[in-house]
Amino acid sequence: MTAANGAAIAGDTKPYALSLRGTQSGYGRSTVLRAVDLDVPAGGVVALLGANGAGKTTLLRTAAGLNKLQHGHISIGGADHSDTPPYARTRAGLCLIPEGRGIFRSLSVRQNLRLLRPPWLPEIRSDRALEAFPALRQRLDDVAGTLSGGQQQMLALCRAYLSNPQVILVDEVSMGLAPRIIDEIFASLRQLAASGVSLVIVEQYVERAVEFADAVVVLRRGKVVFNGTPDTLDHNALVNSYLGSGDPVADRS
């Protein structure tokens, strides 16, 4: 591993926006993730699934540098970020939207957006971001805490886009939202993906996530039990995996 210099990992040849190898992480002396591998291609969408406690949020937090990496390697855009602090990973193009949205509720929508737009990016990027999230355009001077749950999630996604990311990690994007609002959120996610941003989505609505994703990774008790394309996923076995038995791999017999 290297320090905060972002040197490339020896042997990195594929253009992954984010790559984790042999990832072990947890909380204090407790290990949650065990030898987890995850590759997110540039412009790809990965659905990260698993029951509560499977390690999904821990994986996102570890990738973002919020949980200490006990063992393994993390690269962003091919550069080693195994030991770098969270701000270095943000500068490298990684953005985490945590469960609960992570916005500044006491500031206006406009102030939230200004805080995350790097000063070297043109103002036109803000206009393009608002094209993807038109509901925010009429609320720019409103306090973020007064927005609906769906609008707050849109604000979190819009802020992430303004950070000029390579990859956005989204934890429970639809939690607590009405079905109509979830449709709008996923439409915005599709626009982000179409712009070339890579996405890792932790989502409680499994069918929606699988339909949206290019690849699916399923965790159980901190280990990867499935890593493949949506068409190779056995949905009945996926349900069993959530319940603690069976592997979500298609039956090809």
Coordinates of C-alpha atoms in Angstrom, one line a residue:
M1 CA 0.0 0.0 0.0
T2 CA 1.0 3.6 -0.4
A3 CA 0.3 6.7 1.7
A4 CA -1.8 9.6 0.5
N5 CA 0.0 10.1 -2.8
G6 CA -2.5 8.1 -4.8
A7 CA 0.1 6.0 -6.6
A8 CA -1.2 3.3 -8.8
I9 CA -1.5 -0.2 -7.5
A10 CA 0.9 -2.6 -9.3
G11 CA -1.1 -4.8 -11.6
D12 CA -4.1 -2.5 -12.0
T13 CA -4.9 -2.8 -15.7
K14 CA -8.7 -2.5 -16.0
P15 CA -10.2 1.0 -16.0
Y16 CA -12.3 0.5 -12.9
A17 CA -13.8 3.6 -11.4
L18 CA -13.6 1.8 -8.0
S19 CA -12.0 -1.5 -7.1
L20 CA -11.8 -3.3 -3.7
R21 CA -9.6 -6.3 -3.3
G22 CA -9.6 -8.7 -0.3
T23 CA -11.4 -6.0 1.8
Q24 CA -11.6 -6.6 5.5
S25 CA -13.1 -4.0 7.7
G26 CA -15.4 -3.5 10.6
Y27 CA -15.9 -1.5 13.8
G28 CA -13.2 -1.5 16.5
R29 CA -12.2 -5.1 17.1
S30 CA -15.3 -6.4 15.3
T31 CA -14.8 -7.6 11.7
V32 CA -17.8 -7.2 9.4
L33 CA -16.4 -7.6 5.9
R34 CA -14.2 -10.6 5.1
A35 CA -12.1 -10.8 1.9
V36 CA -14.6 -8.8 -0.2
D37 CA -13.8 -8.0 -3.8
L38 CA -15.8 -5.4 -5.7
D39 CA -15.1 -3.9 -9.1
V40 CA -17.1 -0.9 -10.5
P41 CA -16.4 -0.3 -14.2
A42 CA -16.3 3.3 -15.5
G43 CA -19.9 4.3 -16.2
G44 CA -21.2 1.1 -14.7
V45 CA -24.1 0.6 -12.2
V46 CA -23.7 -2.0 -9.5
A47 CA -26.6 -3.0 -7.2
L48 CA -25.2 -4.0 -3.8
L49 CA -27.8 -6.3 -2.1
G50 CA -28.1 -8.3 1.1
A51 CA -30.1 -8.6 4.3
N52 CA -29.8 -6.1 7.2
G53 CA -26.4 -6.6 8.8
A54 CA -24.9 -8.2 5.7
G55 CA -22.2 -5.5 5.5
K56 CA -23.5 -3.2 2.7
T57 CA -23.2 0.1 4.6
T58 CA -19.9 -1.0 6.0
L59 CA -18.6 -1.6 2.5
L60 CA -19.7 1.8 1.3
R61 CA -18.1 3.5 4.4
T62 CA -14.9 1.6 4.0
A63 CA -14.6 2.6 0.3
A64 CA -15.2 6.2 1.3
G65 CA -12.5 6.0 4.0
L66 CA -14.9 6.4 7.0
N67 CA -14.2 2.9 8.2
K68 CA -10.6 1.8 8.6
L69 CA -9.4 -0.8 6.2
Q70 CA -8.0 -3.7 8.2
H71 CA -6.7 -5.6 5.2
G72 CA -6.9 -5.4 1.4
H73 CA -6.6 -2.7 -1.2
I74 CA -8.9 0.1 -2.5
S75 CA -8.3 1.9 -5.8
I76 CA -10.2 4.8 -7.3
G77 CA -9.6 5.3 -11.0
G78 CA -6.7 2.9 -10.8
A79 CA -4.9 4.9 -8.0
D80 CA -4.2 3.4 -4.6
H81 CA -6.4 4.9 -1.9
S82 CA -6.1 2.1 0.7
D83 CA -4.6 4.4 3.3
T84 CA -5.9 7.8 2.2
P85 CA -8.3 10.0 4.3
P86 CA -11.9 10.6 3.1
Y87 CA -11.2 14.0 1.7
A88 CA -8.5 12.5 -0.6
R89 CA -11.0 10.0 -1.9
T90 CA -13.5 12.8 -2.6
R91 CA -10.9 14.7 -4.5
A92 CA -10.1 11.5 -6.5
G93 CA -13.8 11.3 -7.6
L94 CA -15.6 9.2 -5.0
C95 CA -18.8 10.6 -3.4
L96 CA -20.8 8.8 -0.7
I97 CA -24.5 9.7 -0.1
P98 CA -25.2 8.1 3.3
E99 CA -28.5 6.8 4.6
G100 CA -30.3 9.9 5.8
R101 CA -29.1 11.9 2.8
G102 CA -26.3 13.9 4.4
I103 CA -27.5 17.4 3.5
F104 CA -27.2 20.6 5.5
R105 CA -30.8 20.9 6.7
S106 CA -30.4 24.5 8.1
L107 CA -29.0 25.9 4.8
S108 CA -30.8 26.8 1.7
V109 CA -30.8 24.5 -1.4
R110 CA -28.6 27.0 -3.2
Q111 CA -26.1 27.1 -0.3
N112 CA -26.0 23.3 -0.2
L113 CA -25.2 23.2 -3.9
R114 CA -22.5 25.9 -3.6
L115 CA -20.8 24.0 -0.8
L116 CA -20.0 21.0 -2.9
R117 CA -19.3 22.5 -6.3
P118 CA -15.5 22.8 -6.7
P119 CA -14.5 26.4 -7.4
W120 CA -12.7 25.5 -10.6
L121 CA -15.9 24.0 -12.2
P122 CA -18.0 26.4 -14.3
E123 CA -21.4 27.6 -13.0
I124 CA -22.9 25.9 -16.1
R125 CA -22.5 22.6 -14.3
S126 CA -25.0 23.8 -11.7
D127 CA -27.4 24.5 -14.5
R128 CA -26.9 21.0 -16.0
A129 CA -27.4 19.4 -12.5
L130 CA -30.7 21.2 -12.1
E131 CA -31.8 20.0 -15.5
A132 CA -31.5 16.4 -14.0
F133 CA -33.4 17.5 -10.8
P134 CA -35.9 20.1 -12.0
A135 CA -38.0 20.0 -8.8
L136 CA -35.1 21.8 -7.1
R137 CA -35.0 24.8 -9.4
Q138 CA -38.1 26.3 -7.8
R139 CA -36.8 25.7 -4.3
L140 CA -33.3 27.2 -4.5
D141 CA -33.8 29.8 -1.8
D142 CA -35.8 27.5 0.5
V143 CA -34.2 25.9 3.6
A144 CA -33.3 22.3 2.8
G145 CA -35.0 21.0 6.0
T146 CA -38.4 22.2 4.6
L147 CA -38.1 20.0 1.5
S148 CA -40.0 16.8 1.1
G149 CA -38.1 13.5 1.7
G150 CA -37.9 13.0 -2.1
Q151 CA -36.7 16.5 -2.7
Q152 CA -34.0 16.1 0.0
Q153 CA -32.8 12.9 -1.7
M154 CA -32.7 14.7 -5.0
L155 CA -30.7 17.5 -3.4
A156 CA -28.2 14.9 -2.1
L157 CA -27.8 13.4 -5.6
C158 CA -27.6 16.9 -7.2
R159 CA -24.8 17.9 -4.7
A160 CA -23.0 14.6 -5.5
Y161 CA -23.1 15.4 -9.2
L162 CA -21.6 18.8 -8.6
S163 CA -18.6 17.3 -6.9
N164 CA -17.6 16.1 -10.4
P165 CA -17.4 12.4 -9.3
Q166 CA -16.2 9.3 -11.0
V167 CA -18.4 7.1 -8.8
I168 CA -21.3 7.8 -6.4
L169 CA -22.1 5.4 -3.6
V170 CA -25.8 5.7 -2.6
D171 CA -27.1 4.1 0.6
E172 CA -30.8 3.3 0.6
V173 CA -31.9 5.9 -2.0
S174 CA -35.6 5.2 -1.7
M175 CA -36.0 4.7 2.1
G176 CA -39.2 6.3 3.3
L177 CA -40.3 7.6 -0.1
A178 CA -43.6 7.1 -1.9
P179 CA -43.6 5.0 -5.1
R180 CA -44.1 8.0 -7.4
I181 CA -41.1 9.8 -5.8
I182 CA -39.0 6.7 -6.1
D183 CA -39.8 6.7 -9.9
E184 CA -38.5 10.2 -10.1
I185 CA -35.3 9.4 -8.1
F186 CA -34.5 6.5 -10.4
A187 CA -35.1 8.6 -13.5
S188 CA -32.5 11.0 -12.1
L189 CA -30.1 8.2 -11.4
R190 CA -30.5 7.0 -15.0
Q191 CA -29.5 10.5 -16.1
L192 CA -26.4 10.4 -13.9
A193 CA -25.5 7.0 -15.3
A194 CA -26.0 8.3 -18.8
S195 CA -23.6 11.1 -18.1
G196 CA -20.8 8.6 -17.4
V197 CA -20.9 8.5 -13.6
S198 CA -20.5 5.1 -12.1
L199 CA -23.0 4.2 -9.4
V200 CA -23.1 1.7 -6.5
I201 CA -26.7 1.4 -5.2
V202 CA -27.7 -0.1 -1.9
E203 CA -31.5 -0.4 -2.3
Q204 CA -34.3 -2.1 -0.3
Y205 CA -36.5 -2.6 -3.4
V206 CA -34.5 -5.5 -4.8
E207 CA -36.4 -5.8 -8.1
R208 CA -36.0 -2.1 -8.9
A209 CA -32.3 -2.2 -8.1
V210 CA -31.7 -5.4 -10.2
E211 CA -33.6 -3.9 -13.2
F212 CA -31.5 -0.8 -13.0
A213 CA -28.1 -2.3 -12.6
D214 CA -25.5 -3.7 -15.0
A215 CA -24.1 -6.0 -12.3
V216 CA -25.3 -7.3 -8.9
V217 CA -23.3 -8.1 -5.8
V218 CA -24.9 -9.9 -2.9
L219 CA -23.4 -9.9 0.6
R220 CA -24.3 -12.3 3.4
R221 CA -22.6 -12.1 6.8
G222 CA -19.8 -9.9 5.3
K223 CA -18.9 -12.2 2.4
V224 CA -19.8 -12.0 -1.3
V225 CA -22.1 -14.9 -2.2
F226 CA -23.0 -13.6 -5.7
N227 CA -21.2 -11.4 -8.2
G228 CA -22.6 -11.3 -11.7
T229 CA -25.1 -9.9 -14.2
P230 CA -28.8 -9.6 -13.4
D231 CA -29.7 -12.3 -15.9
T232 CA -27.7 -14.9 -14.0
L233 CA -29.4 -14.1 -10.7
D234 CA -31.9 -16.6 -9.3
H235 CA -34.5 -14.4 -7.7
N236 CA -36.0 -17.2 -5.5
A237 CA -32.5 -18.0 -4.3
L238 CA -31.9 -14.3 -3.6
V239 CA -34.9 -14.3 -1.3
N240 CA -33.5 -17.4 0.5
S241 CA -30.2 -15.6 0.8
Y242 CA -31.9 -12.7 2.5
L243 CA -33.4 -15.2 4.9
G244 CA -30.0 -16.7 5.6
S245 CA -30.0 -19.9 3.4
G246 CA -29.0 -20.7 -0.2
D247 CA -26.8 -18.8 -2.7
P248 CA -28.5 -16.5 -5.3
V249 CA -27.0 -18.2 -8.3
A250 CA -29.1 -19.2 -11.3
D251 CA -29.9 -22.9 -11.6
R252 CA -28.4 -23.9 -15.0
S253 CA -29.3 -27.6 -14.9

